[in-house]
Coordinates of C-alpha atoms and ligand atoms in Angstrom, one line a residue:
X1 CA -47.2 108.3 -62.7
X2 CA -48.7 111.8 -62.7
X3 CA -47.7 113.9 -65.7
X4 CA -45.3 116.7 -65.2
X5 CA -45.8 119.6 -67.6
X6 CA -43.0 121.8 -66.2
X7 CA -40.5 120.5 -68.7
X8 CA -39.7 124.0 -69.7
X9 CA -38.7 126.6 -67.2
X10 CA -38.2 130.2 -68.4
X11 CA -38.4 133.7 -67.2
X12 CA -39.6 136.2 -69.7
X13 CA -39.3 139.9 -69.0
X14 CA -42.0 142.2 -70.2
X15 CA -40.2 145.5 -70.7
X16 CA -42.3 148.4 -69.7
X17 CA -39.8 150.8 -68.1
X18 CA -40.7 151.1 -64.4
X19 CA -43.6 148.8 -64.9
X20 CA -41.5 145.9 -66.2
X21 CA -42.1 142.5 -64.7
X22 CA -41.2 138.8 -65.2
X23 CA -43.4 136.0 -66.4
X24 CA -42.2 132.8 -64.7
X25 CA -43.1 129.9 -66.8
X26 CA -42.9 126.2 -65.7
X27 CA -42.4 126.9 -62.0
X28 CA -44.1 124.7 -59.3
X29 CA -46.7 126.5 -57.3
X30 CA -45.2 125.1 -54.1
X31 CA -42.0 126.8 -54.9
X32 CA -43.7 130.2 -55.1
X33 CA -42.3 130.7 -51.6
X34 CA -39.0 131.9 -53.1
X35 CA -40.9 134.7 -54.8
X36 CA -43.3 135.5 -52.0
X37 CA -40.6 135.5 -49.4
X38 CA -39.1 138.7 -50.8
X39 CA -39.4 141.7 -48.6
X40 CA -40.9 143.8 -51.3
X41 CA -44.1 141.8 -51.2
X42 CA -44.8 142.8 -47.6
X43 CA -45.9 140.7 -44.7
X44 CA -49.5 140.1 -45.6
X45 CA -50.6 138.1 -48.7
X46 CA -54.3 138.0 -49.7
X47 CA -55.1 135.1 -52.1
X48 CA -58.1 135.7 -54.4
X49 CA -59.4 132.5 -56.0
X50 CA -62.6 130.7 -56.9
X51 CA -64.4 127.6 -55.7
X52 CA -63.1 125.4 -58.4
X53 CA -59.4 126.4 -58.2
X54 CA -58.8 127.0 -54.5
X55 CA -59.7 123.5 -53.3
X56 CA -57.1 122.1 -55.7
X57 CA -54.2 124.6 -55.4
X58 CA -55.0 126.9 -52.5
X59 CA -53.4 124.9 -49.7
X60 CA -50.1 124.7 -51.7
X61 CA -49.9 128.4 -52.1
X62 CA -50.9 129.1 -48.5
X63 CA -48.3 126.8 -47.2
X64 CA -45.7 128.5 -49.4
X65 CA -46.6 131.8 -47.8
X66 CA -46.6 130.5 -44.3
X67 CA -43.2 128.8 -44.8
X68 CA -41.9 132.4 -45.2
X69 CA -43.4 133.5 -41.9
X70 CA -45.9 135.7 -43.6
X71 CA -49.6 136.2 -42.9
X72 CA -52.0 134.7 -45.4
X73 CA -55.8 135.2 -45.9
X74 CA -58.1 134.2 -48.7
X75 CA -61.2 135.2 -50.5
X76 CA -62.9 132.4 -52.5
X77 CA -65.5 133.5 -55.0
X78 CA -68.1 131.6 -57.0
X79 CA -66.5 130.7 -60.4
X80 CA -67.5 132.5 -63.6
X81 CA -68.0 135.9 -65.2
X82 CA -70.7 136.9 -62.7
X83 CA -68.1 137.4 -60.0
X84 CA -66.6 140.2 -62.0
X85 CA -68.7 143.0 -60.5
X86 CA -68.4 146.1 -58.4
X87 CA -69.8 144.5 -55.3
X88 CA -66.9 142.0 -55.3
X89 CA -64.4 144.8 -55.7
X90 CA -65.9 146.5 -52.7
X91 CA -65.7 143.2 -50.8
X92 CA -62.0 142.7 -51.7
X93 CA -60.9 146.2 -50.9
X94 CA -63.0 146.2 -47.7
X95 CA -61.2 143.0 -46.7
X96 CA -57.8 144.6 -47.4
X97 CA -58.7 147.6 -45.3
X98 CA -60.1 145.6 -42.3
X99 CA -57.0 143.4 -42.4
X100 CA -54.9 146.6 -42.3
X101 CA -53.0 145.7 -45.5
X102 CA -50.6 148.4 -46.6
X103 CA -49.3 149.3 -50.0
X104 CA -46.3 147.0 -49.5
X105 CA -48.5 144.0 -49.1
X106 CA -49.7 141.8 -51.9
X107 CA -52.9 140.6 -53.6
X108 CA -52.2 137.2 -55.3
X109 CA -54.7 135.9 -57.8
X110 CA -55.0 132.2 -58.2
X111 CA -57.4 131.3 -61.0
X112 CA -58.5 132.0 -64.5
X113 CA -59.1 135.4 -66.3
X114 CA -62.1 136.3 -64.2
X115 CA -60.0 136.2 -61.0
X116 CA -57.0 138.0 -62.4
X117 CA -59.1 140.8 -64.0
X118 CA -61.1 141.3 -60.8
X119 CA -58.1 141.0 -58.4
X120 CA -55.9 143.1 -60.6
X121 CA -58.5 145.8 -60.6
X122 CA -59.0 145.7 -56.8
X123 CA -55.2 145.8 -56.3
X124 CA -54.9 148.8 -58.7
X125 CA -57.3 151.0 -56.7
X126 CA -56.7 149.9 -53.1
X127 CA -54.4 152.7 -51.6
X128 CA -53.9 153.7 -55.3
X129 CA -52.2 150.5 -56.0
X130 CA -50.8 147.6 -54.0
X131 CA -48.6 144.7 -55.1
X132 CA -50.3 142.3 -57.4
X133 CA -49.0 138.8 -58.3
X134 CA -50.9 136.7 -60.8
X135 CA -50.9 132.9 -60.9
X136 CA -53.0 132.1 -63.9
X137 CA -54.4 128.6 -63.9
X138 CA -56.5 128.5 -67.1
X139 CA -55.0 128.3 -70.6
X140 CA -56.8 131.5 -71.6
X141 CA -55.4 133.4 -68.6
X142 CA -51.9 132.0 -69.2
X143 CA -51.7 133.1 -72.8
X144 CA -53.9 136.2 -72.7
X145 CA -55.6 137.7 -69.6
X146 CA -52.5 137.7 -67.4
X147 CA -50.2 139.5 -69.9
X148 CA -50.8 143.1 -70.8
X149 CA -52.0 144.8 -67.7
X150 CA -55.7 145.1 -68.5
X151 CA -57.8 144.7 -65.4
X152 CA -61.5 145.2 -65.0
X153 CA -65.0 144.3 -64.2
X154 CA -68.4 144.2 -65.9
X155 CA -71.4 146.5 -65.5
X156 CA -75.0 145.5 -66.2
X157 CA -74.5 147.5 -69.5
X158 CA -71.6 145.5 -70.8
X159 CA -68.4 143.6 -70.2
X160 CA -65.2 145.2 -69.0
X161 CA -66.7 148.7 -68.8
X162 CA -64.7 149.6 -65.7
X163 CA -61.1 148.9 -65.3
X164 CA -57.5 150.1 -65.3
X165 CA -54.1 149.4 -66.9
X166 CA -52.2 147.9 -64.0
X167 CA -49.2 145.7 -64.5
X168 CA -48.6 142.9 -62.0
X169 CA -45.3 142.6 -60.1
X170 CA -44.9 139.1 -61.4
X171 CA -46.9 136.4 -63.3
X172 CA -46.2 132.9 -62.1
X173 CA -47.3 129.9 -64.2
X174 CA -47.3 126.3 -63.1
X175 CA -48.2 124.4 -66.3
X176 CA -49.3 121.5 -64.2
X177 CA -52.5 123.4 -63.3
X178 CA -53.6 122.7 -66.9
X179 CA -54.0 119.0 -66.0
X180 CA -57.2 119.8 -64.1
X181 CA -58.6 122.3 -66.5
X182 CA -61.9 121.2 -68.1
X183 CA -61.7 120.4 -71.9
X184 CA -64.0 123.2 -72.9
X185 CA -61.9 125.7 -71.0
X186 CA -58.8 124.4 -72.7
X187 CA -60.4 124.9 -76.1
X188 CA -61.2 128.6 -75.2
X189 CA -57.5 129.1 -74.7
X190 CA -56.7 127.4 -78.0
X191 CA -58.8 130.0 -79.8
X192 CA -56.5 132.8 -78.6
X193 CA -53.4 130.7 -79.3
X194 CA -54.6 130.2 -83.0
X195 CA -55.1 134.0 -83.1
X196 CA -51.4 134.7 -82.1
X197 CA -50.3 132.4 -84.9
X198 CA -52.4 134.3 -87.4
X199 CA -51.5 137.8 -86.3
X200 CA -47.8 137.3 -85.6
X201 CA -46.3 133.9 -86.1
X202 CA -46.4 131.7 -89.1
X203 CA -44.1 129.3 -87.2
X204 CA -46.6 128.9 -84.4
X205 CA -49.5 128.4 -86.8
X206 CA -47.5 125.8 -88.7
X207 CA -46.8 124.0 -85.4
X208 CA -50.5 124.0 -84.6
X209 CA -51.3 122.5 -87.9
X210 CA -49.2 119.4 -87.0
X211 CA -50.7 118.8 -83.5
X212 CA -53.2 116.1 -82.8
X213 CA -55.7 116.9 -80.0
X214 CA -54.6 113.8 -78.1
X215 CA -51.0 115.0 -77.9
X216 CA -51.8 118.7 -77.3
X217 CA -51.2 118.9 -73.5
X218 CA -47.4 118.0 -73.8
X219 CA -47.0 120.7 -76.5
X220 CA -48.6 123.4 -74.4
X221 CA -45.6 124.6 -72.4
X222 CA -43.7 125.5 -75.6
X223 CA -46.8 127.0 -77.2
X224 CA -47.6 129.1 -74.1
X225 CA -44.1 130.5 -74.0
X226 CA -44.4 131.5 -77.7
X227 CA -47.7 133.3 -77.0
X228 CA -46.4 135.1 -73.9
X229 CA -43.6 136.4 -76.0
X230 CA -45.9 137.5 -78.8
X231 CA -48.3 139.3 -76.5
X232 CA -45.5 140.7 -74.5
X233 CA -43.9 142.3 -77.6
X234 CA -47.2 143.8 -78.7
X235 CA -47.9 145.2 -75.2
X236 CA -44.3 146.6 -74.9
X237 CA -45.0 148.7 -78.1
X238 CA -48.3 150.0 -76.9
X239 CA -48.8 149.6 -73.1
X240 CA -51.9 151.7 -72.8
X241 CA -53.5 151.1 -76.1
X242 CA -52.5 154.5 -77.3
X243 CA -50.6 154.0 -80.6
X244 CA -53.1 151.5 -82.1
X245 CA -50.5 148.8 -82.3
X246 CA -52.3 146.7 -79.8
X247 CA -55.3 146.6 -82.1
X248 CA -54.0 143.6 -83.9
X249 CA -54.8 141.5 -80.8
X250 CA -58.4 142.1 -81.7
X251 CA -58.3 139.8 -84.7
X252 CA -61.4 137.6 -84.6
X253 CA -62.8 139.8 -81.8
X254 CA -64.9 142.3 -83.7
X255 CA -67.3 139.6 -85.0
X256 CA -66.4 137.5 -81.9
X257 CA -67.6 140.0 -79.4
X258 CA -70.9 140.5 -81.3
X259 CA -71.4 136.8 -81.4
X260 CA -70.6 136.5 -77.7
X261 CA -73.2 139.1 -76.8
X262 CA -75.8 137.6 -78.9
X263 CA -75.2 133.9 -78.0
X264 CA -73.8 134.0 -74.4
X265 CA -73.9 131.7 -72.4
X266 CA -74.4 129.1 -75.2
X267 CA -71.1 130.2 -76.8
X268 CA -68.2 131.3 -74.5
X269 CA -65.5 133.8 -75.3
X270 CA -63.2 131.3 -77.0
X271 CA -65.9 129.8 -79.1
X272 CA -67.2 133.2 -80.2
X273 CA -63.7 134.3 -81.1
X274 CA -63.2 131.0 -83.1
X275 CA -66.3 131.9 -85.2
X276 CA -65.1 135.5 -85.3
X277 CA -61.7 134.4 -86.8
X278 CA -63.4 132.3 -89.4
X279 CA -65.8 135.2 -90.4
X280 CA -63.0 137.8 -90.5
X281 CA -60.8 135.5 -92.6
X282 CA -63.7 135.2 -95.0
X283 CA -63.9 139.0 -95.1
X284 CA -60.1 139.1 -95.7
X285 CA -60.5 136.8 -98.7
X286 CA -63.6 138.7 -100.0
X287 CA -61.9 142.1 -99.8
X288 CA -59.0 140.7 -101.7
X289 CA -56.5 141.2 -98.8
X290 CA -55.7 137.5 -98.6
X291 CA -56.3 134.5 -100.8
X292 CA -58.9 131.7 -100.4
X293 CA -56.1 129.4 -99.1
X294 CA -55.5 131.6 -96.1
X295 CA -59.2 131.5 -95.2
X296 CA -59.2 127.7 -95.7
X297 CA -56.1 127.1 -93.6
X298 CA -57.5 129.2 -90.7
X299 CA -60.9 127.5 -90.8
X300 CA -59.1 124.1 -90.8
X301 CA -57.0 124.8 -87.8
X302 CA -60.0 126.2 -85.8
X303 CA -61.9 123.0 -86.7
X304 CA -58.9 120.8 -85.8
X305 CA -59.2 122.0 -82.2
X306 CA -62.9 121.2 -82.1
X307 CA -63.9 124.9 -82.0
X308 CA -67.0 126.0 -83.9
X309 CA -66.6 127.1 -87.5
X310 CA -70.1 127.0 -88.8
X311 CA -72.4 130.1 -88.9
X312 CA -75.4 127.9 -89.8
X313 CA -77.0 128.6 -86.4
X314 CA -75.8 132.2 -86.2
X315 CA -78.3 134.9 -87.2
X316 CA -76.2 137.4 -89.2
X317 CA -78.7 140.2 -88.7
X318 CA -78.6 140.0 -85.0
X319 CA -74.9 139.9 -84.7
X320 CA -74.6 142.9 -87.1
X321 CA -76.8 144.9 -84.7
X322 CA -74.3 144.2 -81.9
X323 CA -71.3 145.1 -84.0
X324 CA -72.1 148.7 -83.6
X325 CA -71.3 148.6 -79.9
X326 CA -67.8 147.9 -80.8
X327 CA -65.2 150.4 -79.6
X328 CA -63.7 150.5 -83.1
X329 CA -66.7 152.0 -84.8
X330 CA -65.6 155.2 -86.7
X331 CA -68.0 157.3 -88.9
X332 CA -70.4 154.5 -89.6
X333 CA -67.7 152.2 -90.8
X334 CA -66.6 149.2 -88.8
X335 CA -63.0 148.6 -88.4
X336 CA -61.5 145.1 -88.7
X337 CA -58.2 143.4 -88.3
X338 CA -58.0 141.1 -91.3
X339 CA -55.4 138.5 -92.4
X340 CA -53.0 139.3 -95.2
X341 CA -51.2 136.0 -94.9
X342 CA -50.6 133.6 -92.1
X343 CA -48.5 135.5 -89.6
X344 CA -49.5 139.0 -90.8
X345 CA -52.6 141.0 -90.4
X346 CA -53.7 144.5 -91.4
X347 CA -55.5 146.7 -88.9
X348 CA -58.0 149.5 -89.5
X349 CA -59.7 147.8 -92.4
X350 CA -63.0 149.7 -92.8
X351 CA -66.1 147.9 -94.1
X352 CA -69.6 149.1 -94.1
X353 CA -72.6 147.1 -92.9
X354 CA -73.8 146.2 -96.4
X355 CA -70.4 144.6 -97.4
X356 CA -70.3 142.6 -94.1
X357 CA -73.8 141.5 -94.4
X358 CA -73.4 140.4 -98.0
X359 CA -70.1 138.5 -97.4
X360 CA -71.2 136.7 -94.2
X361 CA -74.5 135.6 -95.8
X362 CA -72.6 134.3 -98.8
X363 CA -70.3 132.5 -96.5
X364 CA -73.2 130.7 -94.9
X365 CA -74.8 129.8 -98.3
X366 CA -71.5 128.2 -99.5
X367 CA -70.5 126.5 -96.2
X368 CA -68.7 123.8 -98.0
X369 CA -66.5 126.1 -100.1
Ligands
ADP1 P1 -61.0 132.4 -68.2 O1 -61.6 131.4 -69.2 O2 -61.0 133.8 -68.7 O3 -59.8 132.0 -67.6 P2 -62.4 131.9 -65.6 O4 -61.6 132.6 -64.6 O5 -63.9 131.9 -65.5 O6 -62.2 132.5 -67.1 O7 -62.0 130.4 -65.7 C1 -62.7 129.4 -66.4 C2 -63.2 128.3 -65.6 O8 -62.2 127.3 -65.4 C3 -63.7 128.6 -64.2 O9 -64.8 127.8 -63.9 C4 -62.6 128.3 -63.3 O10 -63.0 128.0 -62.0 C5 -62.0 127.1 -64.0 N1 -60.6 126.9 -63.8 C6 -59.6 127.7 -64.0 N2 -58.4 127.2 -63.8 C7 -58.6 125.9 -63.5 C8 -57.8 124.7 -63.2 N3 -56.5 124.8 -63.3 N4 -58.4 123.6 -62.9 C9 -59.7 123.5 -62.9 N5 -60.6 124.5 -63.2 C10 -60.0 125.7 -63.5
ZN2 ZN1 -60.1 137.2 -76.4

């Protein structure tokens, strides 16, 4: 019998005043008709998806729209980061305009983070904002990209350089979509999940420590719910990244981004963040913020989920160069989020290049610890 992961069904509200919305977790895609049937989502629904996801789930969503007597169209893009560009935005908004979509109609994204970032951005600028519903189908998108309202695309100069803060009207998650997600994509999501444990939840981290890879999939619904709540709480306190509270979500991402720029496409975002978390935990230990045990625990969990932990093939000098592109650089000092203990991090930890260089090279020399 086919597995059913929708064993948990919840509705979590992300409280953002007039921008509040619900995250529906554990709902079947074919039942999305009860959401899409609502008058406030208009009469025209545009589905944005990619060539991997649409053939598996597209028809189900289309039928759900048609069953409510609404008009449905779709744009299906090549999968991957390269679709996150301005030309695609032009294509999407051109399609909306030629289809005479009005502000009451809806853009529905069905796919991973690439699709929701791109579709959310297009939805935010077409007629200064049209309804946007996100159906994240990758683990990374379910725990991270679809919560928080950051939309955007890449420029040749760098990733996510153009974008907006635009909250969806709803996020709708069918856990069963994870059953077709490739292993490497699942691991990417695990990197962000481990991050949530480290920054905010000792309980989640301890749960992760007990999980065997073979039994992971059944545990994901509960884990995803915990992550959505954690990210939701952070975002509620700092919707537009103004107060600095959101900065804690960058744990593992300062080194991680630099590694991603230097080693993409060999290493993907999740793998780079995994290495980033290991490196930044080492920095936490070496600056005296946390004990060696914290570093060791973090490294062990990252390794447990078959994510990379070794810097043996990483050139420290080249990643240091890329660190300076980071948005958090202030007065020649690099700002890090470092662990204090499992479940608590400290943001705004300033380190200079010499300290980072020394610590990371020492880490590589002693890789067995
Ligand atoms: P992200 O990792 O940020 O979610 P993508 O949108 O590129 O980024 O998604 C990762 C890859 O996984 C893409 O190739 C996408 O087509 C594929 N994918 C996403 N969801 C599923 C799914 N449920 N089943 C199969 N493939 C999927
Ligand atoms: Zn990330």
